[in-house]
Amino acid sequence: SELASCNELARRHGVTKGMYVGQAKQLCPELQVVPYDLEAADRASQELFAIMLLITPRLLPASCDEAYLQLVDAQVDCAKHLARVVEATILHRTNVSVTVGIGDNMFQAKFLRPQPIEAMHGVGASLSQLLREHGVISN
């Protein structure tokens, strides 16, 4: 079967969503595969968005577990603090650990942090292997 999602720790080992479980366990032997409950995932997604809407109504959902918030000027000055508040609130209310990125645009907010090459849109296992063979690394 294929992985529907993976956390940051698994990604650091080269695991990506859509990867076969056997292949993922070769990269990350300590990987724990958890069955998912679609109804619970939907409830958690709704809770994530509800928490983000407390910060600003300018919310652009990107998927069931990802969204972009546009802050007003007054909020930009405390963006790092707001990010930590969002992370802590989501963890407290849903028991889900999240990562919040900050940037002048959506690309910066998502990608300006250490992460595997596979995390970039359009870079799958084959291309990432080819890039590594040519000495291209991302973290």
mmCIF file of N, CA and C in Angstrom:
data_model
loop_
_atom_site.group_PDB
_atom_site.id
_atom_site.type_symbol
_atom_site.label_atom_id
_atom_site.label_comp_id
_atom_site.label_asym_id
_atom_site.label_seq_id
_atom_site.Cartn_x
_atom_site.Cartn_y
_atom_site.Cartn_z
ATOM 1 N N SER A 1 0.832 -1.187 0.000
ATOM 2 C CA SER A 1 0.000 0.000 0.000
ATOM 3 C C SER A 1 0.877 1.252 0.000
ATOM 4 N N GLU A 2 0.270 2.381 -0.295
ATOM 5 C CA GLU A 2 0.991 3.651 -0.391
ATOM 6 C C GLU A 2 0.725 4.516 0.831
ATOM 7 N N LEU A 3 1.696 5.377 1.130
ATOM 8 C CA LEU A 3 1.542 6.317 2.239
ATOM 9 C C LEU A 3 0.681 7.493 1.790
ATOM 10 N N ALA A 4 -0.321 7.820 2.572
ATOM 11 C CA ALA A 4 -1.184 8.960 2.265
ATOM 12 C C ALA A 4 -0.514 10.260 2.668
ATOM 13 N N SER A 5 0.364 10.201 3.659
ATOM 14 C CA SER A 5 1.022 11.391 4.183
ATOM 15 C C SER A 5 2.219 10.941 5.004
ATOM 16 N N CYS A 6 3.084 11.876 5.325
ATOM 17 C CA CYS A 6 4.200 11.563 6.225
ATOM 18 C C CYS A 6 4.614 12.839 6.946
ATOM 19 N N ASN A 7 5.204 12.657 8.110
ATOM 20 C CA ASN A 7 5.602 13.818 8.901
ATOM 21 C C ASN A 7 7.012 14.276 8.530
ATOM 22 N N GLU A 8 7.423 15.355 9.138
ATOM 23 C CA GLU A 8 8.717 15.964 8.842
ATOM 24 C C GLU A 8 9.871 15.016 9.145
ATOM 25 N N LEU A 9 9.784 14.289 10.240
ATOM 26 C CA LEU A 9 10.850 13.352 10.611
ATOM 27 C C LEU A 9 11.019 12.283 9.536
ATOM 28 N N ALA A 10 9.926 11.741 9.034
ATOM 29 C CA ALA A 10 10.000 10.741 7.961
ATOM 30 C C ALA A 10 10.568 11.370 6.688
ATOM 31 N N ARG A 11 10.178 12.605 6.389
ATOM 32 C CA ARG A 11 10.688 13.288 5.190
ATOM 33 C C ARG A 11 12.199 13.463 5.256
ATOM 34 N N ARG A 12 12.719 13.702 6.443
ATOM 35 C CA ARG A 12 14.175 13.859 6.592
ATOM 36 C C ARG A 12 14.923 12.589 6.210
ATOM 37 N N HIS A 13 14.240 11.453 6.273
ATOM 38 C CA HIS A 13 14.837 10.177 5.878
ATOM 39 C C HIS A 13 14.576 9.863 4.401
ATOM 40 N N GLY A 14 13.918 10.781 3.695
ATOM 41 C CA GLY A 14 13.639 10.592 2.277
ATOM 42 C C GLY A 14 12.282 9.989 1.975
ATOM 43 N N VAL A 15 11.459 9.813 2.987
ATOM 44 C CA VAL A 15 10.122 9.253 2.803
ATOM 45 C C VAL A 15 9.203 10.345 2.251
ATOM 46 N N THR A 16 8.360 9.980 1.292
ATOM 47 C CA THR A 16 7.424 10.936 0.712
ATOM 48 C C THR A 16 6.031 10.319 0.630
ATOM 49 N N LYS A 17 5.023 11.172 0.586
ATOM 50 C CA LYS A 17 3.664 10.654 0.420
ATOM 51 C C LYS A 17 3.566 9.992 -0.948
ATOM 52 N N GLY A 18 2.755 8.945 -1.021
ATOM 53 C CA GLY A 18 2.619 8.199 -2.265
ATOM 54 C C GLY A 18 3.627 7.072 -2.406
ATOM 55 N N MET A 19 4.637 7.054 -1.541
ATOM 56 C CA MET A 19 5.665 6.018 -1.571
ATOM 57 C C MET A 19 5.080 4.718 -1.018
ATOM 58 N N TYR A 20 5.533 3.597 -1.566
ATOM 59 C CA TYR A 20 5.098 2.307 -1.035
ATOM 60 C C TYR A 20 5.668 2.109 0.363
ATOM 61 N N VAL A 21 4.891 1.481 1.226
ATOM 62 C CA VAL A 21 5.282 1.298 2.625
ATOM 63 C C VAL A 21 6.604 0.549 2.725
ATOM 64 N N GLY A 22 6.784 -0.505 1.936
ATOM 65 C CA GLY A 22 8.031 -1.276 1.978
ATOM 66 C C GLY A 22 9.244 -0.419 1.659
ATOM 67 N N GLN A 23 9.140 0.407 0.633
ATOM 68 C CA GLN A 23 10.231 1.305 0.252
ATOM 69 C C GLN A 23 10.485 2.326 1.358
ATOM 70 N N ALA A 24 9.424 2.852 1.933
ATOM 71 C CA ALA A 24 9.560 3.845 3.003
ATOM 72 C C ALA A 24 10.250 3.239 4.220
ATOM 73 N N LYS A 25 9.920 1.990 4.549
ATOM 74 C CA LYS A 25 10.536 1.342 5.709
ATOM 75 C C LYS A 25 12.006 1.024 5.466
ATOM 76 N N GLN A 26 12.401 0.863 4.205
ATOM 77 C CA GLN A 26 13.824 0.692 3.905
ATOM 78 C C GLN A 26 14.584 1.984 4.191
ATOM 79 N N LEU A 27 13.973 3.109 3.866
ATOM 80 C CA LEU A 27 14.604 4.406 4.111
ATOM 81 C C LEU A 27 14.561 4.788 5.585
ATOM 82 N N CYS A 28 13.504 4.385 6.256
ATOM 83 C CA CYS A 28 13.271 4.779 7.646
ATOM 84 C C CYS A 28 12.734 3.556 8.407
ATOM 85 N N PRO A 29 13.641 2.657 8.858
ATOM 86 C CA PRO A 29 13.206 1.411 9.504
ATOM 87 C C PRO A 29 12.312 1.618 10.724
ATOM 88 N N GLU A 30 12.455 2.740 11.409
ATOM 89 C CA GLU A 30 11.639 2.996 12.598
ATOM 90 C C GLU A 30 10.283 3.616 12.254
ATOM 91 N N LEU A 31 9.970 3.704 10.961
ATOM 92 C CA LEU A 31 8.708 4.283 10.507
ATOM 93 C C LEU A 31 7.520 3.564 11.139
ATOM 94 N N GLN A 32 6.586 4.341 11.635
ATOM 95 C CA GLN A 32 5.352 3.792 12.189
ATOM 96 C C GLN A 32 4.210 4.156 11.247
ATOM 97 N N VAL A 33 3.571 3.146 10.710
ATOM 98 C CA VAL A 33 2.459 3.355 9.788
ATOM 99 C C VAL A 33 1.165 3.262 10.586
ATOM 100 N N VAL A 34 0.362 4.294 10.467
ATOM 101 C CA VAL A 34 -0.874 4.389 11.233
ATOM 102 C C VAL A 34 -2.049 4.405 10.260
ATOM 103 N N PRO A 35 -3.028 3.524 10.460
ATOM 104 C CA PRO A 35 -4.211 3.589 9.592
ATOM 105 C C PRO A 35 -4.951 4.899 9.839
ATOM 106 N N TYR A 36 -5.614 5.388 8.831
ATOM 107 C CA TYR A 36 -6.308 6.661 9.013
ATOM 108 C C TYR A 36 -7.818 6.487 8.995
ATOM 109 N N ASP A 37 -8.451 7.402 9.679
ATOM 110 C CA ASP A 37 -9.901 7.435 9.822
ATOM 111 C C ASP A 37 -10.368 8.696 9.099
ATOM 112 N N LEU A 38 -11.017 8.536 7.960
ATOM 113 C CA LEU A 38 -11.396 9.690 7.142
ATOM 114 C C LEU A 38 -12.302 10.667 7.878
ATOM 115 N N GLU A 39 -13.212 10.170 8.691
ATOM 116 C CA GLU A 39 -14.096 11.073 9.439
ATOM 117 C C GLU A 39 -13.307 11.880 10.462
ATOM 118 N N ALA A 40 -12.378 11.231 11.153
ATOM 119 C CA ALA A 40 -11.545 11.943 12.128
ATOM 120 C C ALA A 40 -10.647 12.952 11.421
ATOM 121 N N ALA A 41 -10.124 12.576 10.257
ATOM 122 C CA ALA A 41 -9.278 13.496 9.492
ATOM 123 C C ALA A 41 -10.075 14.719 9.059
ATOM 124 N N ASP A 42 -11.315 14.504 8.649
ATOM 125 C CA ASP A 42 -12.166 15.625 8.250
ATOM 126 C C ASP A 42 -12.450 16.547 9.435
ATOM 127 N N ARG A 43 -12.731 15.962 10.598
ATOM 128 C CA ARG A 43 -12.974 16.783 11.794
ATOM 129 C C ARG A 43 -11.720 17.583 12.156
ATOM 130 N N ALA A 44 -10.557 16.936 12.091
ATOM 131 C CA ALA A 44 -9.303 17.632 12.410
ATOM 132 C C ALA A 44 -9.054 18.761 11.416
ATOM 133 N N SER A 45 -9.336 18.515 10.141
ATOM 134 C CA SER A 45 -9.160 19.541 9.118
ATOM 135 C C SER A 45 -10.050 20.747 9.400
ATOM 136 N N GLN A 46 -11.310 20.493 9.733
ATOM 137 C CA GLN A 46 -12.229 21.585 10.052
ATOM 138 C C GLN A 46 -11.738 22.377 11.262
ATOM 139 N N GLU A 47 -11.204 21.676 12.246
ATOM 140 C CA GLU A 47 -10.684 22.346 13.445
ATOM 141 C C GLU A 47 -9.459 23.194 13.106
ATOM 142 N N LEU A 48 -8.582 22.669 12.240
ATOM 143 C CA LEU A 48 -7.403 23.439 11.817
ATOM 144 C C LEU A 48 -7.830 24.757 11.185
ATOM 145 N N PHE A 49 -8.775 24.675 10.255
ATOM 146 C CA PHE A 49 -9.223 25.887 9.573
ATOM 147 C C PHE A 49 -9.937 26.834 10.530
ATOM 148 N N ALA A 50 -10.702 26.304 11.463
ATOM 149 C CA ALA A 50 -11.386 27.158 12.447
ATOM 150 C C ALA A 50 -10.374 27.931 13.284
ATOM 151 N N ILE A 51 -9.300 27.268 13.675
ATOM 152 C CA ILE A 51 -8.258 27.941 14.464
ATOM 153 C C ILE A 51 -7.593 29.026 13.629
ATOM 154 N N MET A 52 -7.286 28.722 12.373
ATOM 155 C CA MET A 52 -6.634 29.715 11.520
ATOM 156 C C MET A 52 -7.547 30.905 11.252
ATOM 157 N N LEU A 53 -8.845 30.659 11.150
ATOM 158 C CA LEU A 53 -9.785 31.759 10.922
ATOM 159 C C LEU A 53 -9.879 32.695 12.119
ATOM 160 N N LEU A 54 -9.456 32.241 13.292
ATOM 161 C CA LEU A 54 -9.403 33.133 14.455
ATOM 162 C C LEU A 54 -8.336 34.212 14.260
ATOM 163 N N ILE A 55 -7.317 33.893 13.473
ATOM 164 C CA ILE A 55 -6.220 34.834 13.216
ATOM 165 C C ILE A 55 -6.626 35.842 12.149
ATOM 166 N N THR A 56 -7.185 35.344 11.045
ATOM 167 C CA THR A 56 -7.570 36.221 9.936
ATOM 168 C C THR A 56 -8.604 35.523 9.059
ATOM 169 N N PRO A 57 -9.540 36.282 8.495
ATOM 170 C CA PRO A 57 -10.481 35.679 7.549
ATOM 171 C C PRO A 57 -9.852 35.463 6.170
ATOM 172 N N ARG A 58 -8.666 35.992 5.983
ATOM 173 C CA ARG A 58 -7.974 35.862 4.698
ATOM 174 C C ARG A 58 -7.237 34.526 4.665
ATOM 175 N N LEU A 59 -7.986 33.456 4.457
ATOM 176 C CA LEU A 59 -7.464 32.104 4.489
ATOM 177 C C LEU A 59 -7.638 31.475 3.114
ATOM 178 N N LEU A 60 -6.579 30.887 2.593
ATOM 179 C CA LEU A 60 -6.630 30.189 1.315
ATOM 180 C C LEU A 60 -6.293 28.724 1.566
ATOM 181 N N PRO A 61 -7.298 27.844 1.618
ATOM 182 C CA PRO A 61 -7.013 26.421 1.816
ATOM 183 C C PRO A 61 -6.274 25.863 0.600
ATOM 184 N N ALA A 62 -5.225 25.090 0.840
ATOM 185 C CA ALA A 62 -4.472 24.452 -0.239
ATOM 186 C C ALA A 62 -4.787 22.963 -0.309
ATOM 187 N N SER A 63 -5.166 22.376 0.801
ATOM 188 C CA SER A 63 -5.566 20.972 0.877
ATOM 189 C C SER A 63 -6.272 20.781 2.214
ATOM 190 N N CYS A 64 -6.563 19.537 2.553
ATOM 191 C CA CYS A 64 -7.278 19.295 3.815
ATOM 192 C C CYS A 64 -6.419 19.602 5.031
ATOM 193 N N ASP A 65 -5.098 19.697 4.834
ATOM 194 C CA ASP A 65 -4.220 19.945 5.978
ATOM 195 C C ASP A 65 -3.215 21.065 5.727
ATOM 196 N N GLU A 66 -3.536 21.933 4.793
ATOM 197 C CA GLU A 66 -2.613 23.022 4.464
ATOM 198 C C GLU A 66 -3.404 24.248 4.038
ATOM 199 N N ALA A 67 -2.967 25.408 4.521
ATOM 200 C CA ALA A 67 -3.632 26.657 4.149
ATOM 201 C C ALA A 67 -2.634 27.799 4.239
ATOM 202 N N TYR A 68 -2.959 28.870 3.568
ATOM 203 C CA TYR A 68 -2.156 30.081 3.615
ATOM 204 C C TYR A 68 -2.998 31.186 4.229
ATOM 205 N N LEU A 69 -2.391 31.935 5.136
ATOM 206 C CA LEU A 69 -3.060 33.060 5.773
ATOM 207 C C LEU A 69 -2.392 34.341 5.298
ATOM 208 N N GLN A 70 -3.185 35.322 4.921
ATOM 209 C CA GLN A 70 -2.645 36.630 4.576
ATOM 210 C C GLN A 70 -2.843 37.531 5.780
ATOM 211 N N LEU A 71 -1.733 38.007 6.322
ATOM 212 C CA LEU A 71 -1.797 38.851 7.508
ATOM 213 C C LEU A 71 -1.884 40.314 7.117
ATOM 214 N N VAL A 72 -2.533 41.102 7.944
ATOM 215 C CA VAL A 72 -2.549 42.550 7.746
ATOM 216 C C VAL A 72 -1.261 43.111 8.339
ATOM 217 N N ASP A 73 -0.936 44.346 7.988
ATOM 218 C CA ASP A 73 0.341 44.938 8.399
ATOM 219 C C ASP A 73 0.608 44.835 9.896
ATOM 220 N N ALA A 74 -0.388 45.070 10.705
ATOM 221 C CA ALA A 74 -0.189 45.023 12.159
ATOM 222 C C ALA A 74 0.202 43.622 12.616
ATOM 223 N N GLN A 75 -0.307 42.591 11.928
ATOM 224 C CA GLN A 75 0.014 41.219 12.301
ATOM 225 C C GLN A 75 1.389 40.794 11.806
ATOM 226 N N VAL A 76 1.853 41.393 10.711
ATOM 227 C CA VAL A 76 3.144 41.018 10.146
ATOM 228 C C VAL A 76 4.258 41.240 11.162
ATOM 229 N N ASP A 77 4.152 42.314 11.939
ATOM 230 C CA ASP A 77 5.180 42.619 12.932
ATOM 231 C C ASP A 77 5.327 41.513 13.970
ATOM 232 N N CYS A 78 4.274 40.765 14.204
ATOM 233 C CA CYS A 78 4.333 39.692 15.206
ATOM 234 C C CYS A 78 4.073 38.329 14.565
ATOM 235 N N ALA A 79 4.460 38.162 13.298
ATOM 236 C CA ALA A 79 4.177 36.927 12.562
ATOM 237 C C ALA A 79 4.787 35.703 13.233
ATOM 238 N N LYS A 80 6.017 35.822 13.719
ATOM 239 C CA LYS A 80 6.647 34.669 14.380
ATOM 240 C C LYS A 80 5.869 34.274 15.629
ATOM 241 N N HIS A 81 5.445 35.261 16.385
ATOM 242 C CA HIS A 81 4.658 34.975 17.586
ATOM 243 C C HIS A 81 3.322 34.320 17.203
ATOM 244 N N LEU A 82 2.653 34.860 16.188
ATOM 245 C CA LEU A 82 1.387 34.283 15.735
ATOM 246 C C LEU A 82 1.581 32.843 15.265
ATOM 247 N N ALA A 83 2.686 32.585 14.571
ATOM 248 C CA ALA A 83 2.961 31.224 14.104
ATOM 249 C C ALA A 83 3.061 30.266 15.282
ATOM 250 N N ARG A 84 3.773 30.668 16.325
ATOM 251 C CA ARG A 84 3.918 29.802 17.511
ATOM 252 C C ARG A 84 2.576 29.613 18.223
ATOM 253 N N VAL A 85 1.767 30.674 18.259
ATOM 254 C CA VAL A 85 0.440 30.566 18.880
ATOM 255 C C VAL A 85 -0.428 29.588 18.085
ATOM 256 N N VAL A 86 -0.401 29.685 16.761
ATOM 257 C CA VAL A 86 -1.183 28.767 15.921
ATOM 258 C C VAL A 86 -0.720 27.331 16.147
ATOM 259 N N GLU A 87 0.596 27.101 16.123
ATOM 260 C CA GLU A 87 1.123 25.749 16.351
ATOM 261 C C GLU A 87 0.676 25.201 17.702
ATOM 262 N N ALA A 88 0.824 26.009 18.748
ATOM 263 C CA ALA A 88 0.470 25.562 20.103
ATOM 264 C C ALA A 88 -1.034 25.331 20.245
ATOM 265 N N THR A 89 -1.834 26.211 19.663
ATOM 266 C CA THR A 89 -3.289 26.081 19.764
ATOM 267 C C THR A 89 -3.771 24.827 19.043
ATOM 268 N N ILE A 90 -3.254 24.594 17.858
ATOM 269 C CA ILE A 90 -3.643 23.398 17.105
ATOM 270 C C ILE A 90 -3.218 22.140 17.852
ATOM 271 N N LEU A 91 -2.014 22.133 18.390
ATOM 272 C CA LEU A 91 -1.552 20.972 19.153
ATOM 273 C C LEU A 91 -2.447 20.729 20.364
ATOM 274 N N HIS A 92 -2.774 21.799 21.076
ATOM 275 C CA HIS A 92 -3.600 21.679 22.280
ATOM 276 C C HIS A 92 -5.017 21.193 21.955
ATOM 277 N N ARG A 93 -5.611 21.755 20.896
ATOM 278 C CA ARG A 93 -7.020 21.446 20.600
ATOM 279 C C ARG A 93 -7.221 20.179 19.781
ATOM 280 N N THR A 94 -6.188 19.742 19.038
ATOM 281 C CA THR A 94 -6.378 18.585 18.155
ATOM 282 C C THR A 94 -5.386 17.457 18.401
ATOM 283 N N ASN A 95 -4.360 17.718 19.196
ATOM 284 C CA ASN A 95 -3.271 16.755 19.407
ATOM 285 C C ASN A 95 -2.538 16.458 18.093
ATOM 286 N N VAL A 96 -2.548 17.431 17.188
ATOM 287 C CA VAL A 96 -1.858 17.330 15.908
ATOM 288 C C VAL A 96 -0.736 18.357 15.900
ATOM 289 N N SER A 97 0.467 17.892 15.614
ATOM 290 C CA SER A 97 1.618 18.780 15.522
ATOM 291 C C SER A 97 1.684 19.347 14.106
ATOM 292 N N VAL A 98 1.832 20.656 13.996
ATOM 293 C CA VAL A 98 1.895 21.304 12.688
ATOM 294 C C VAL A 98 3.141 22.177 12.593
ATOM 295 N N THR A 99 3.474 22.536 11.377
ATOM 296 C CA THR A 99 4.567 23.458 11.113
ATOM 297 C C THR A 99 3.985 24.676 10.417
ATOM 298 N N VAL A 100 4.377 25.850 10.860
ATOM 299 C CA VAL A 100 3.910 27.090 10.254
ATOM 300 C C VAL A 100 5.102 27.766 9.590
ATOM 301 N N GLY A 101 4.949 28.093 8.324
ATOM 302 C CA GLY A 101 5.983 28.820 7.603
ATOM 303 C C GLY A 101 5.576 30.271 7.450
ATOM 304 N N ILE A 102 6.569 31.141 7.337
ATOM 305 C CA ILE A 102 6.314 32.575 7.197
ATOM 306 C C ILE A 102 7.102 33.073 5.992
ATOM 307 N N GLY A 103 6.476 33.902 5.175
ATOM 308 C CA GLY A 103 7.180 34.465 4.035
ATOM 309 C C GLY A 103 6.389 35.597 3.419
ATOM 310 N N ASP A 104 7.039 36.302 2.509
ATOM 311 C CA ASP A 104 6.369 37.390 1.803
ATOM 312 C C ASP A 104 5.377 36.861 0.770
ATOM 313 N N ASN A 105 5.521 35.589 0.411
ATOM 314 C CA ASN A 105 4.591 34.963 -0.525
ATOM 315 C C ASN A 105 4.443 33.490 -0.157
ATOM 316 N N MET A 106 3.537 32.796 -0.838
ATOM 317 C CA MET A 106 3.248 31.403 -0.479
ATOM 318 C C MET A 106 4.458 30.495 -0.685
ATOM 319 N N PHE A 107 5.214 30.710 -1.752
ATOM 320 C CA PHE A 107 6.380 29.872 -2.014
ATOM 321 C C PHE A 107 7.382 29.980 -0.870
ATOM 322 N N GLN A 108 7.692 31.206 -0.459
ATOM 323 C CA GLN A 108 8.635 31.391 0.648
ATOM 324 C C GLN A 108 8.114 30.753 1.928
ATOM 325 N N ALA A 109 6.851 30.930 2.213
ATOM 326 C CA ALA A 109 6.287 30.385 3.449
ATOM 327 C C ALA A 109 6.383 28.865 3.480
ATOM 328 N N LYS A 110 6.278 28.244 2.330
ATOM 329 C CA LYS A 110 6.285 26.780 2.287
ATOM 330 C C LYS A 110 7.688 26.194 2.206
ATOM 331 N N PHE A 111 8.586 26.805 1.473
ATOM 332 C CA PHE A 111 9.833 26.132 1.146
ATOM 333 C C PHE A 111 11.097 26.660 1.800
ATOM 334 N N LEU A 112 11.060 27.794 2.458
ATOM 335 C CA LEU A 112 12.303 28.317 3.019
ATOM 336 C C LEU A 112 12.580 27.726 4.395
ATOM 337 N N ARG A 113 12.931 26.462 4.389
ATOM 338 C CA ARG A 113 13.352 25.747 5.588
ATOM 339 C C ARG A 113 14.061 24.481 5.126
ATOM 340 N N PRO A 114 14.925 23.919 5.963
ATOM 341 C CA PRO A 114 15.598 22.681 5.558
ATOM 342 C C PRO A 114 14.577 21.559 5.340
ATOM 343 N N GLN A 115 14.668 20.932 4.175
ATOM 344 C CA GLN A 115 13.787 19.813 3.876
ATOM 345 C C GLN A 115 14.346 19.039 2.691
ATOM 346 N N PRO A 116 13.908 17.807 2.512
ATOM 347 C CA PRO A 116 14.424 17.014 1.400
ATOM 348 C C PRO A 116 13.978 17.565 0.049
ATOM 349 N N ILE A 117 14.747 17.262 -0.966
ATOM 350 C CA ILE A 117 14.447 17.718 -2.321
ATOM 351 C C ILE A 117 13.045 17.291 -2.738
ATOM 352 N N GLU A 118 12.624 16.087 -2.310
ATOM 353 C CA GLU A 118 11.323 15.550 -2.710
ATOM 354 C C GLU A 118 10.158 16.425 -2.258
ATOM 355 N N ALA A 119 10.385 17.289 -1.298
ATOM 356 C CA ALA A 119 9.306 18.144 -0.804
ATOM 357 C C ALA A 119 8.918 19.210 -1.826
ATOM 358 N N MET A 120 9.803 19.497 -2.774
ATOM 359 C CA MET A 120 9.488 20.496 -3.793
ATOM 360 C C MET A 120 8.492 19.927 -4.789
ATOM 361 N N HIS A 121 7.529 20.741 -5.181
ATOM 362 C CA HIS A 121 6.491 20.325 -6.120
ATOM 363 C C HIS A 121 7.129 19.812 -7.407
ATOM 364 N N GLY A 122 6.711 18.638 -7.839
ATOM 365 C CA GLY A 122 7.189 18.084 -9.096
ATOM 366 C C GLY A 122 8.446 17.249 -8.986
ATOM 367 N N VAL A 123 9.038 17.169 -7.808
ATOM 368 C CA VAL A 123 10.254 16.375 -7.630
ATOM 369 C C VAL A 123 9.876 15.083 -6.920
ATOM 370 N N GLY A 124 9.909 14.002 -7.661
ATOM 371 C CA GLY A 124 9.585 12.696 -7.100
ATOM 372 C C GLY A 124 10.843 11.906 -6.811
ATOM 373 N N ALA A 125 10.663 10.620 -6.549
ATOM 374 C CA ALA A 125 11.774 9.755 -6.160
ATOM 375 C C ALA A 125 12.836 9.656 -7.257
ATOM 376 N N SER A 126 12.425 9.499 -8.519
ATOM 377 C CA SER A 126 13.392 9.339 -9.613
ATOM 378 C C SER A 126 14.230 10.596 -9.815
ATOM 379 N N LEU A 127 13.567 11.753 -9.880
ATOM 380 C CA LEU A 127 14.302 12.999 -10.082
ATOM 381 C C LEU A 127 15.190 13.309 -8.891
ATOM 382 N N SER A 128 14.709 13.054 -7.680
ATOM 383 C CA SER A 128 15.534 13.343 -6.504
ATOM 384 C C SER A 128 16.778 12.466 -6.494
ATOM 385 N N GLN A 129 16.645 11.197 -6.921
ATOM 386 C CA GLN A 129 17.812 10.315 -6.983
ATOM 387 C C GLN A 129 18.808 10.840 -8.017
ATOM 388 N N LEU A 130 18.315 11.253 -9.166
ATOM 389 C CA LEU A 130 19.173 11.807 -10.210
ATOM 390 C C LEU A 130 19.889 13.064 -9.718
ATOM 391 N N LEU A 131 19.164 13.943 -9.039
ATOM 392 C CA LEU A 131 19.774 15.164 -8.506
ATOM 393 C C LEU A 131 20.863 14.832 -7.487
ATOM 394 N N ARG A 132 20.593 13.877 -6.606
ATOM 395 C CA ARG A 132 21.595 13.482 -5.609
ATOM 396 C C ARG A 132 22.840 12.900 -6.274
ATOM 397 N N GLU A 133 22.633 12.109 -7.336
ATOM 398 C CA GLU A 133 23.767 11.530 -8.063
ATOM 399 C C GLU A 133 24.649 12.613 -8.665
ATOM 400 N N HIS A 134 24.056 13.769 -8.930
ATOM 401 C CA HIS A 134 24.812 14.898 -9.484
ATOM 402 C C HIS A 134 25.225 15.899 -8.405
ATOM 403 N N GLY A 135 25.099 15.489 -7.152
ATOM 404 C CA GLY A 135 25.579 16.321 -6.051
ATOM 405 C C GLY A 135 24.636 17.406 -5.585
ATOM 406 N N VAL A 136 23.389 17.382 -6.036
ATOM 407 C CA VAL A 136 22.429 18.393 -5.614
ATOM 408 C C VAL A 136 21.736 17.895 -4.351
ATOM 409 N N ILE A 137 21.904 18.635 -3.272
ATOM 410 C CA ILE A 137 21.248 18.297 -2.012
ATOM 411 C C ILE A 137 20.543 19.539 -1.487
ATOM 412 N N SER A 138 19.602 19.338 -0.576
ATOM 413 C CA SER A 138 18.831 20.490 -0.114
ATOM 414 C C SER A 138 18.995 20.806 1.358
ATOM 415 N N ASN A 139 19.560 19.905 2.152
ATOM 416 C CA ASN A 139 19.705 20.240 3.565
ATOM 417 C C ASN A 139 20.926 19.648 4.171
#
